[in-house]
């Protein structure tokens, strides 16, 4: 990916110890690697393992850099670090900083403030060769959210840069004893490989991103180069081994499964294939002729720039378009990536490589560009992504999209007692809790309002919540957005809560908050319609003809009946209306991109007609209304504050009240806190 300049130009004279003889087959192998990555990222069918192109690049870089450093060490007994790093800067920095600054311009125009702030962090991390560590801490490479990080691809560049720091210093450390140096290199290779295989099942994100677990791939190339130097190999080898190597690489590109099993032992396949191709790359056979063909060599020569440019083009185009309409559109964006790569290679990479500037000038230019990138990144982070870039029609949605984090610093997990192992979150003033709030993620959404209402009433309270977990007794849920372990944890937590009430003195009221329509219907709505949840009786089998809403209704009645044995009052929050086609983040993007000619068609709608919700609401609210009419529960109704006679709205008085189509923002929670005031009142019940 990066080590191209360690080969001499094919028209240059014979190489000295600072360069390696040119091999056109290596450029062809780069072409295979970069096209695999490109096609995989753009979703070309049939190339589900194209991400292994990065592993191929790692081996090539190890082979070329290892050969370069070993030849110098072999000839002189030392390594000139200053010259080595000047060559690296000359080769890598111009194209990288060009890509980074151009991407920053388009990110300024397209990204929402919190996303642009995160771009600033990415820019800082990639400039100091630590982006792999940043992305390791944030998310996995195969996560969907990865497609919203324009500099995610720099993780592999960071791994190679760390390798460029590690290898020459490692050689210098053991340079006095050649045999010890070789043994140490082999030991590092073995330790890295063993830890990668052993830890991938448990720490896949770490083994994917971090250098110690990827070092063996680069060292595979290094050891191959050293073996070739020591034995005088001419790399002609065996035609059969060339075919085998190509087969291993191509099978990996086509069939390597993405996900939690990679890299681990699976990475041995593309690495071994690359080693075989490099070890036999100068032989006269069909494989090497194919890799040395004019077109393959051309793609290989622009591979560094193509790798640099394709990911920002992909992420920002998807961000603008909201997804590609078809494969033809994806191919068009790939063509743009290739054009930018050629321009970068022709007018940035090649002139920078050919221009004979003193090392101090190259170093000064790299330091200046790095300082500018760091300053820009820090500025974006400190200014929260420059929110003033957008007009008043965009800002309420932007504010809503960032208005979902609450302060949970008071939460803790008891080591003993009836709530042992459950996260409990005090609200209101310090003291024994008098009100228990129990529910799902809608409790989280209302937390700031609940806490403020409890403080204003001077009544301590306690929150128990678990996402996607109905606050009901006697049921078991199976949810598409949850793992089996999370489904089981929900049932176990509810059972533990059920058994705890006799040991929780002082509690007088309980407030139940949940997404009742989701549980009764079994599906989300609109933008989250793909989310499903099945509710089953915990102790009896579900009858074939039994409706889910009937199961939930029965559980609601059972739950309230038991709660009345322990609490003076049971209060239930009527679920706020679901705005089927609303998501604050998507709405902000659509409003921000409205003037762009290639912007995707809007999919969000900041309101919903009451009539559209009537049937869904009726089924889910039936048991709560019946119990409210019978006096068993007190019902809190937020609808009058969110709806008019015709429709319900995401924006109220110019403020964003919805984060997505069913969760409220912190602003809404605080503005609606008066609804909860009766729950925390010391001298009366909750109003209906």
XYZ file of C-alpha atoms in Angstrom:
688
model
C 0.000 0.000 0.000
C 2.717 2.448 0.977
C 6.082 0.860 0.235
C 6.116 1.492 -3.507
C 9.063 3.863 -3.451
C 11.356 1.192 -2.083
C 11.608 -0.211 -5.584
C 13.584 1.686 -8.181
C 11.907 2.923 -11.303
C 12.154 0.304 -14.065
C 14.139 2.729 -16.194
C 16.622 3.527 -13.436
C 20.143 2.105 -13.231
C 21.023 -0.838 -11.035
C 19.896 -0.481 -7.445
C 22.185 0.199 -4.544
C 21.689 -0.825 -0.942
C 19.121 1.959 -0.450
C 16.707 0.616 -3.071
C 15.517 -2.682 -4.487
C 15.411 -3.830 -8.113
C 12.051 -3.090 -9.707
C 9.597 -5.983 -9.939
C 6.559 -5.411 -12.098
C 4.806 -8.430 -10.590
C 4.649 -6.620 -7.244
C 2.781 -3.753 -8.874
C 0.390 -6.324 -10.322
C -0.084 -7.864 -6.902
C -0.837 -4.403 -5.524
C -3.491 -4.085 -8.210
C -5.161 -7.299 -7.033
C -5.060 -6.063 -3.442
C -6.408 -2.563 -4.028
C -9.137 -3.714 -6.424
C -10.250 -6.283 -3.858
C -10.559 -3.560 -1.220
C -12.251 -1.169 -3.660
C -14.842 -3.667 -4.893
C -15.559 -4.904 -1.374
C -16.149 -1.443 0.019
C -18.393 -0.418 -2.878
C -20.446 -3.594 -2.500
C -19.631 -5.357 -5.757
C -21.292 -8.809 -5.536
C -19.124 -11.900 -5.291
C -16.167 -10.266 -3.519
C -17.179 -10.655 0.094
C -13.582 -11.020 1.257
C -12.070 -8.093 -0.609
C -10.962 -6.556 2.690
C -8.042 -9.041 2.714
C -6.388 -6.762 0.184
C -5.070 -4.904 3.226
C -3.360 -8.089 4.408
C -1.762 -8.480 0.990
C -0.495 -4.908 1.251
C 0.944 -5.618 4.693
C 3.020 -8.523 3.397
C 4.218 -6.511 0.391
C 5.243 -3.609 2.633
C 7.095 -5.956 4.951
C 8.870 -7.569 2.012
C 9.987 -4.282 0.454
C 10.829 -2.365 3.616
C 12.441 -5.425 5.194
C 14.525 -6.011 2.076
C 15.536 -2.358 1.949
C 16.626 -2.208 5.591
C 18.319 -5.601 5.558
C 20.375 -4.750 2.481
C 21.542 -1.557 4.159
C 22.302 -3.380 7.403
C 24.093 -6.145 5.486
C 26.231 -3.686 3.518
C 27.041 -1.118 6.184
C 26.262 -2.736 9.527
C 23.954 0.135 10.358
C 20.754 1.876 9.283
C 20.589 5.568 8.464
C 17.324 6.460 10.124
C 17.217 10.030 8.857
C 17.459 8.955 5.226
C 14.956 6.162 5.746
C 12.321 8.491 7.199
C 12.981 11.221 4.645
C 12.244 8.649 1.919
C 9.065 7.662 3.725
C 7.943 11.287 4.047
C 8.706 11.982 0.400
C 6.705 8.953 -0.679
C 3.716 9.112 1.658
C 3.105 12.597 2.978
C 2.160 14.617 -0.136
C -0.668 12.358 -1.283
C -1.918 11.773 2.256
C -2.166 15.437 3.182
C -3.726 16.300 -0.176
C -6.422 13.700 0.447
C -6.892 14.801 4.068
C -7.328 18.502 3.294
C -9.600 17.957 0.280
C -11.705 15.558 2.359
C -11.885 18.179 5.108
C -13.354 20.683 2.636
C -16.145 18.310 1.605
C -16.659 17.214 5.198
C -17.143 20.897 6.098
C -19.858 21.159 3.478
C -21.620 17.874 4.244
C -21.130 16.594 7.780
C -23.308 17.571 10.697
C -21.514 19.302 13.586
C -20.974 16.293 15.849
C -19.811 14.249 12.849
C -17.459 17.044 11.773
C -16.119 17.198 15.318
C -15.408 13.465 15.125
C -13.709 14.061 11.773
C -11.393 16.440 13.623
C -10.428 13.625 15.983
C -9.838 11.325 13.016
C -7.626 13.928 11.360
C -5.531 14.319 14.493
C -5.164 10.576 14.985
C -4.249 9.847 11.364
C -1.678 12.651 11.326
C 0.165 11.207 14.331
C -0.183 7.592 13.086
C -2.612 6.530 15.792
C -5.890 6.257 13.902
C -5.898 2.477 14.365
C -5.936 3.022 18.136
C -8.755 5.594 17.807
C -10.964 3.332 15.710
C -10.196 0.357 17.950
C -11.710 2.310 20.842
C -14.725 3.453 18.846
C -16.134 0.492 16.927
C -15.438 -2.530 14.769
C -14.397 -2.289 11.123
C -17.385 -4.352 10.007
C -19.913 -2.164 11.875
C -22.374 -0.141 9.790
C -21.358 3.046 11.580
C -17.895 2.615 10.049
C -19.303 3.971 6.783
C -19.714 7.372 8.442
C -15.992 7.865 9.186
C -14.232 9.462 6.195
C -10.741 8.660 7.499
C -11.410 5.144 8.773
C -9.168 3.669 6.076
C -6.135 5.367 7.610
C -6.097 2.667 10.301
C -4.017 0.459 8.006
C -1.687 3.348 7.150
C -1.173 3.830 10.891
C -0.284 0.152 11.307
C 2.337 0.484 8.559
C 3.710 3.727 9.993
C 4.081 2.032 13.356
C 5.884 -0.773 11.549
C 8.238 1.793 9.977
C 9.098 2.981 13.469
C 9.383 -0.492 14.957
C 11.462 -2.366 12.379
C 14.515 -0.110 11.934
C 14.771 0.503 15.663
C 14.433 -3.231 16.318
C 17.235 -3.991 13.849
C 19.447 -1.365 15.460
C 18.725 -2.775 18.922
C 20.085 -6.208 17.957
C 22.507 -5.077 15.250
C 25.621 -6.246 17.098
C 24.649 -9.906 16.794
C 23.172 -11.036 13.495
C 22.017 -14.419 14.772
C 20.273 -12.925 17.815
C 18.575 -10.400 15.533
C 17.176 -13.148 13.306
C 15.992 -15.183 16.281
C 14.343 -12.097 17.777
C 12.534 -11.321 14.516
C 11.239 -14.880 14.260
C 10.181 -14.778 17.926
C 8.245 -11.540 17.318
C 6.584 -13.078 14.273
C 5.557 -16.172 16.241
C 4.327 -14.218 19.252
C 2.280 -11.859 17.091
C 0.727 -14.709 15.109
C -0.056 -16.755 18.215
C -1.657 -13.820 20.025
C -3.672 -12.899 16.924
C -5.079 -16.413 16.639
C -5.653 -16.842 20.370
C -7.308 -13.488 21.026
C -9.432 -12.958 17.909
C -12.401 -14.957 19.307
C -12.513 -12.709 22.386
C -10.896 -9.424 21.320
C -11.514 -9.260 17.593
C -11.528 -5.473 17.371
C -8.101 -5.331 19.031
C -6.564 -8.016 16.832
C -7.996 -6.336 13.748
C -6.746 -2.818 14.409
C -3.690 -2.929 16.635
C -0.135 -3.306 15.391
C 1.081 -6.039 17.788
C -1.542 -8.429 16.387
C -0.878 -7.441 12.762
C 2.909 -7.366 13.021
C 3.218 -10.996 11.956
C 1.760 -10.181 8.541
C 4.367 -7.492 7.919
C 7.086 -9.661 9.444
C 6.129 -12.483 7.081
C 7.269 -10.217 4.270
C 10.337 -9.098 6.225
C 11.487 -12.660 6.927
C 10.907 -13.619 3.303
C 13.063 -10.695 2.164
C 15.822 -11.571 4.640
C 15.758 -15.192 3.521
C 16.089 -14.038 -0.082
C 18.994 -11.726 0.725
C 20.816 -14.386 2.729
C 20.401 -17.116 0.117
C 20.823 -14.965 -2.976
C 17.358 -15.819 -4.250
C 16.367 -14.563 -7.688
C 12.674 -15.205 -6.928
C 12.039 -17.439 -9.910
C 10.800 -20.416 -7.985
C 8.014 -22.706 -9.110
C 5.117 -22.123 -11.478
C 2.965 -24.394 -9.320
C 3.653 -22.262 -6.238
C 2.748 -19.106 -8.188
C -0.579 -20.647 -9.141
C -1.123 -21.810 -5.566
C -0.343 -18.353 -4.205
C -2.708 -16.663 -6.635
C -5.419 -19.193 -5.826
C -5.080 -18.534 -2.087
C -5.297 -14.778 -2.584
C -8.254 -14.951 -4.969
C -10.156 -17.442 -2.820
C -9.660 -15.091 0.120
C -10.897 -12.099 -1.874
C -13.985 -13.992 -2.993
C -14.903 -16.116 -0.007
C -13.216 -14.863 3.184
C -16.011 -14.331 5.744
C -16.202 -10.844 7.223
C -16.848 -10.516 10.911
C -15.695 -11.680 14.293
C -13.510 -14.573 13.084
C -11.101 -12.323 11.199
C -8.129 -11.897 11.292
C -7.198 -14.868 13.495
C -6.129 -18.027 11.706
C -8.137 -17.029 8.633
C -5.593 -14.327 7.806
C -3.008 -17.060 7.197
C -4.651 -17.801 3.850
C -4.079 -14.450 2.078
C -0.741 -13.957 3.839
C 0.562 -17.337 2.688
C -0.748 -16.693 -0.822
C 1.077 -13.354 -0.959
C 4.296 -14.881 0.356
C 4.162 -17.558 -2.372
C 3.553 -14.969 -5.091
C 6.434 -12.806 -3.890
C 8.786 -15.770 -3.513
C 8.104 -16.945 -7.070
C 7.342 -13.650 -8.745
C 10.237 -13.461 -11.174
C 9.665 -16.817 -12.803
C 8.427 -17.027 -16.369
C 4.898 -18.296 -15.997
C 1.371 -17.237 -16.808
C 0.690 -15.900 -13.314
C 3.642 -13.541 -13.322
C 2.984 -12.462 -16.899
C -0.564 -11.601 -15.863
C 0.626 -9.650 -12.817
C 3.237 -7.867 -14.950
C 0.781 -6.845 -17.663
C 0.610 -3.151 -18.520
C -2.858 -2.608 -17.045
C -2.103 -4.468 -13.830
C 1.118 -2.513 -13.374
C -0.670 0.786 -13.953
C -3.299 0.014 -11.298
C -0.531 -1.079 -8.973
C 1.335 2.170 -9.428
C -1.710 4.251 -8.491
C -2.731 1.827 -5.739
C -1.595 4.052 -2.864
C -3.573 7.014 -4.162
C -6.511 4.778 -5.050
C -6.576 3.425 -1.520
C -6.335 6.944 -0.103
C -9.162 8.396 -2.176
C -11.694 5.602 -2.515
C -12.889 5.612 1.104
C -13.654 9.349 1.419
C -15.456 9.167 -1.928
C -17.456 6.179 -0.691
C -18.375 7.555 2.720
C -19.208 11.093 1.644
C -21.187 9.987 -1.412
C -23.211 7.550 0.693
C -23.691 10.284 3.249
C -24.994 12.665 0.588
C -27.022 10.149 -1.372
C -28.394 8.137 1.536
C -27.371 4.935 -0.273
C -26.693 3.924 -3.856
C -29.642 3.294 -6.132
C -27.945 0.347 -7.868
C -24.604 -1.172 -8.796
C -24.260 1.197 -11.754
C -24.222 4.172 -9.409
C -21.630 2.465 -7.215
C -19.510 1.903 -10.325
C -19.759 5.600 -11.180
C -18.437 6.580 -7.759
C -15.676 3.980 -8.153
C -14.759 5.631 -11.444
C -14.511 8.972 -9.639
C -12.215 7.340 -7.075
C -10.004 6.049 -9.889
C -9.890 9.477 -11.554
C -8.882 11.167 -8.303
C -6.287 8.459 -7.736
C -4.759 9.053 -11.173
C -4.702 12.818 -10.630
C -3.086 12.321 -7.225
C -0.490 9.925 -8.652
C 0.234 12.067 -11.699
C 0.335 15.511 -10.106
C 1.188 14.852 -6.454
C 2.945 11.517 -5.931
C 5.139 11.470 -9.040
C 6.382 15.081 -8.869
C 7.083 14.751 -5.135
C 9.088 11.592 -5.767
C 11.026 13.011 -8.708
C 11.666 16.477 -7.333
C 15.201 16.508 -5.919
C 14.710 18.496 -2.739
C 17.059 18.448 0.261
C 15.979 16.277 3.142
C 15.532 19.275 5.412
C 13.010 20.754 2.971
C 11.032 17.499 2.856
C 11.116 17.265 6.645
C 10.062 20.893 7.016
C 7.189 20.466 4.581
C 5.963 17.345 6.366
C 6.168 19.031 9.769
C 4.292 22.081 8.451
C 1.530 19.999 6.872
C 1.252 17.922 10.036
C 0.994 21.037 12.177
C -1.741 22.427 9.914
C -3.684 19.162 10.051
C -3.369 18.971 13.832
C -4.443 22.585 14.237
C -7.464 22.020 12.004
C -8.411 18.857 13.884
C -8.133 20.530 17.285
C -10.141 23.505 16.053
C -12.944 21.290 14.756
C -13.042 19.433 18.041
C -12.964 22.580 20.198
C -15.702 24.288 18.156
C -17.950 21.198 18.269
C -17.837 20.823 14.511
C -18.754 24.433 13.630
C -22.546 24.278 14.140
C -23.035 27.796 12.735
C -22.379 26.485 9.214
C -26.068 25.662 8.813
C -29.204 27.792 8.626
C -32.133 28.054 11.055
C -34.170 25.389 9.238
C -31.450 22.822 9.943
C -30.412 23.745 13.469
C -33.413 22.365 15.435
C -32.858 18.933 13.896
C -29.108 19.199 14.493
C -29.710 20.152 18.122
C -32.101 17.218 18.539
C -29.611 14.778 17.002
C -27.057 15.682 19.676
C -29.545 15.981 22.560
C -29.652 12.411 23.801
C -26.777 11.935 26.274
C -27.629 12.057 29.961
C -25.584 12.228 33.137
C -25.509 8.750 34.663
C -22.645 9.434 37.063
C -24.764 8.563 40.098
C -25.550 5.093 38.799
C -23.970 2.081 40.443
C -24.306 -1.702 40.564
C -24.794 -3.100 44.074
C -22.577 -6.000 45.125
C -25.224 -7.362 47.458
C -28.830 -6.874 48.446
C -32.050 -7.459 46.514
C -30.822 -5.497 43.456
C -27.386 -7.110 43.367
C -25.911 -7.001 39.876
C -28.504 -4.567 38.476
C -27.605 -1.010 37.572
C -29.542 1.361 39.821
C -29.631 5.111 39.205
C -30.688 7.519 41.949
C -32.526 10.695 40.917
C -33.540 13.747 42.858
C -31.954 14.640 46.202
C -29.908 12.221 48.253
C -31.830 9.973 50.589
C -33.840 6.756 50.702
C -35.864 6.557 47.486
C -39.601 7.018 47.722
C -40.418 6.638 44.006
C -39.270 3.859 41.712
C -39.168 4.461 37.952
C -38.989 1.185 36.013
C -38.893 0.755 32.277
C -37.010 0.476 29.010
C -34.993 2.947 26.920
C -37.852 5.439 27.111
C -36.882 5.863 30.753
C -33.406 6.779 29.594
C -34.889 9.339 27.202
C -36.926 10.963 30.012
C -34.167 10.758 32.613
C -33.258 14.456 32.689
C -36.901 15.459 33.164
C -37.490 12.817 35.821
C -34.390 13.893 37.726
C -35.364 17.558 37.576
C -38.929 16.815 38.694
C -37.629 14.783 41.632
C -35.271 17.595 42.672
C -38.001 20.219 42.413
C -40.267 18.097 44.632
C -37.377 17.292 47.010
C -38.294 13.610 46.663
C -35.560 11.005 46.184
C -36.208 8.446 43.479
C -34.610 5.434 41.846
C -34.442 4.386 38.183
C -34.225 0.810 36.931
C -34.093 0.516 33.150
C -32.956 -1.852 30.431
C -33.197 -1.144 26.697
C -35.825 -3.182 24.857
C -36.982 -4.838 28.061
C -40.695 -4.441 28.885
C -41.322 -3.559 32.554
C -43.694 -6.491 32.896
C -43.729 -9.695 34.934
C -44.080 -13.213 33.600
C -42.903 -12.678 30.025
C -39.869 -13.553 27.921
C -38.918 -11.508 24.878
C -36.999 -12.380 21.721
C -35.855 -9.235 19.927
C -34.167 -8.791 16.555
C -31.967 -6.009 17.902
C -30.775 -8.043 20.898
C -28.653 -11.118 21.428
C -30.070 -14.246 23.112
C -27.996 -13.367 26.169
C -29.585 -9.912 26.318
C -33.059 -11.417 25.957
C -32.351 -13.785 28.839
C -30.867 -10.978 30.930
C -34.129 -9.049 30.523
C -36.199 -11.934 31.908
C -33.774 -12.513 34.770
C -33.667 -8.822 35.690
C -37.459 -8.561 35.726
C -37.694 -11.646 37.925
C -35.119 -10.198 40.311
C -37.029 -6.903 40.457
C -40.238 -8.841 41.103
C -38.626 -10.586 44.061
C -37.001 -7.446 45.479
C -39.994 -5.361 46.500
C -40.379 -6.894 49.939
C -36.784 -5.872 50.682
C -37.005 -2.273 49.454
C -38.644 -0.316 52.299
C -39.725 3.264 51.844
C -40.903 3.036 48.261
C -44.388 4.513 47.944
C -45.000 4.914 44.210
C -43.850 3.246 41.041
C -43.853 4.785 37.555
C -43.862 2.412 34.553
C -42.482 3.732 31.262
C -42.271 1.633 28.120
C -42.718 1.505 24.373
C -46.049 -0.227 24.734
C -46.993 -0.150 21.019
C -43.794 -1.977 20.115
C -44.442 -4.756 22.591
C -48.112 -5.185 21.696
C -47.635 -5.117 17.910
C -44.292 -6.920 17.782
C -42.701 -4.489 15.316
C -41.371 -0.990 15.050
C -42.924 1.545 12.740
C -41.721 3.550 9.765
C -37.950 3.997 9.825
C -37.521 1.275 12.451
C -40.121 -1.123 11.063
C -37.411 -3.760 10.612
C -37.057 -4.077 14.407
C -39.161 -6.935 15.738
C -39.897 -8.332 19.174
C -41.761 -11.482 20.154
C -43.315 -11.650 23.626
C -44.014 -15.052 25.172
C -45.453 -16.108 28.532
C -42.558 -17.075 30.744
C -44.094 -20.103 32.401
C -46.559 -21.433 29.821
C -46.205 -22.116 26.084
C -47.622 -19.631 23.621
C -50.778 -20.875 21.942
C -50.691 -20.905 18.148
C -53.772 -18.671 17.892
C -52.771 -16.320 20.710
C -52.202 -12.703 19.684
C -49.148 -10.937 21.041
C -51.233 -7.996 22.205
C -53.260 -10.406 24.345
C -50.066 -11.757 25.941
C -48.871 -8.229 26.703
C -52.297 -7.201 28.023
C -52.388 -10.167 30.380
C -48.858 -9.426 31.585
C -49.809 -5.783 32.179
C -52.768 -6.748 34.369
C -50.714 -9.297 36.301
C -47.883 -6.819 36.819
C -50.142 -4.046 38.119
C -51.968 -6.446 40.426
C -48.695 -7.487 42.054
C -47.331 -3.958 42.211
C -50.372 -2.793 44.151
C -49.386 -5.236 46.897
C -46.158 -3.263 47.419
C -46.870 0.330 46.341
C -49.470 2.895 47.325
C -49.830 4.052 43.745
C -48.940 2.668 40.297
C -48.451 5.345 37.631
C -48.071 4.607 33.920
C -46.792 6.978 31.247
C -48.823 6.838 28.077
C -46.268 6.250 25.378
C -45.526 9.433 23.417
C -46.760 9.197 19.817
C -44.403 7.471 17.402
C -43.417 9.714 14.482
C -43.024 6.891 11.983
C -40.820 8.628 9.398
C -38.726 10.852 11.650
C -35.117 10.644 12.731
C -33.403 13.847 13.829
C -30.069 12.910 12.329
C -31.537 12.029 8.935
C -33.783 15.074 9.009
C -30.794 17.314 9.733
C -28.859 15.774 6.846
C -31.744 16.196 4.456
C -32.233 19.821 5.434
C -28.496 20.524 5.216
C -28.123 18.861 1.796
C -31.300 20.203 0.252
C -29.426 22.474 -2.175
C -26.980 19.791 -3.349
C -27.861 18.475 -6.831
C -26.959 14.844 -5.978
C -28.646 14.760 -2.580
C -30.824 11.737 -1.944
C -34.603 12.028 -1.896
C -35.973 12.969 1.559
C -37.299 10.060 3.612
C -38.111 11.806 6.887
C -41.316 13.553 7.942
C -41.399 15.638 11.153
C -45.036 14.904 11.904
C -47.617 12.156 11.770
C -51.399 12.339 11.513
C -53.244 11.102 14.557
C -55.351 8.927 12.271
C -52.216 7.041 11.147
C -51.571 5.930 14.728
C -55.131 5.222 15.778
C -55.240 1.445 15.291
C -51.703 0.817 16.585
C -52.306 2.918 19.674
C -55.706 1.467 20.444
C -54.411 -2.088 20.776
C -51.452 -1.195 22.990
C -53.299 1.242 25.267
C -56.396 -0.860 25.874
C -55.230 -2.562 29.109
C -53.812 0.638 30.617
C -56.969 2.629 29.873
C -59.118 -0.110 31.356
C -57.041 -0.201 34.541
C -57.030 3.600 34.734
C -60.829 3.678 34.493
C -60.989 1.043 37.236
C -58.690 3.121 39.458
C -55.879 0.567 39.493
C -53.353 2.870 37.805
C -52.896 6.573 37.161
C -52.199 7.428 33.540
C -49.951 10.352 32.543
C -50.722 11.612 29.042
C -48.047 13.636 27.167
C -49.991 13.748 23.888
C -51.649 17.166 24.437
C -48.159 18.678 24.667
C -46.915 16.977 21.486
C -49.940 17.007 19.212
C -52.675 19.265 17.960
C -56.079 18.042 16.851
C -54.697 16.880 13.507
C -51.137 15.656 13.977
C -48.204 15.101 16.325
C -44.945 16.964 15.765
C -41.193 16.472 16.177
C -40.626 20.208 16.584
C -42.528 22.045 19.309
C -42.123 25.802 19.649
C -39.078 25.599 17.382
C -37.334 23.017 19.569
C -36.532 19.414 18.672
C -38.545 17.093 20.895
C -37.720 13.788 19.174
C -34.324 12.133 18.776
C -35.658 9.333 16.576
C -39.157 8.142 15.801
C -39.958 7.098 19.364
C -37.382 8.536 21.802
C -37.641 12.032 23.237
C -34.757 14.481 23.502
C -33.422 15.847 26.765
C -35.022 19.176 25.889
C -38.429 17.519 25.636
C -37.864 15.605 28.873
C -37.055 18.809 30.748
C -39.928 20.747 29.186
C -42.383 17.959 30.050
C -41.156 17.449 33.611
C -44.270 19.054 35.066
C -46.169 15.955 33.898
C -44.134 13.975 36.439
C -44.453 16.474 39.275
C -47.486 14.679 40.830
C -45.510 11.408 40.860
C -42.929 12.951 43.154
C -45.367 15.071 45.166
C -45.431 14.159 48.835
C -49.057 14.981 49.459
C -51.038 13.685 46.544
C -51.292 11.254 43.673
C -50.233 11.652 40.102
C -52.676 13.486 37.922
C -54.255 11.788 34.963
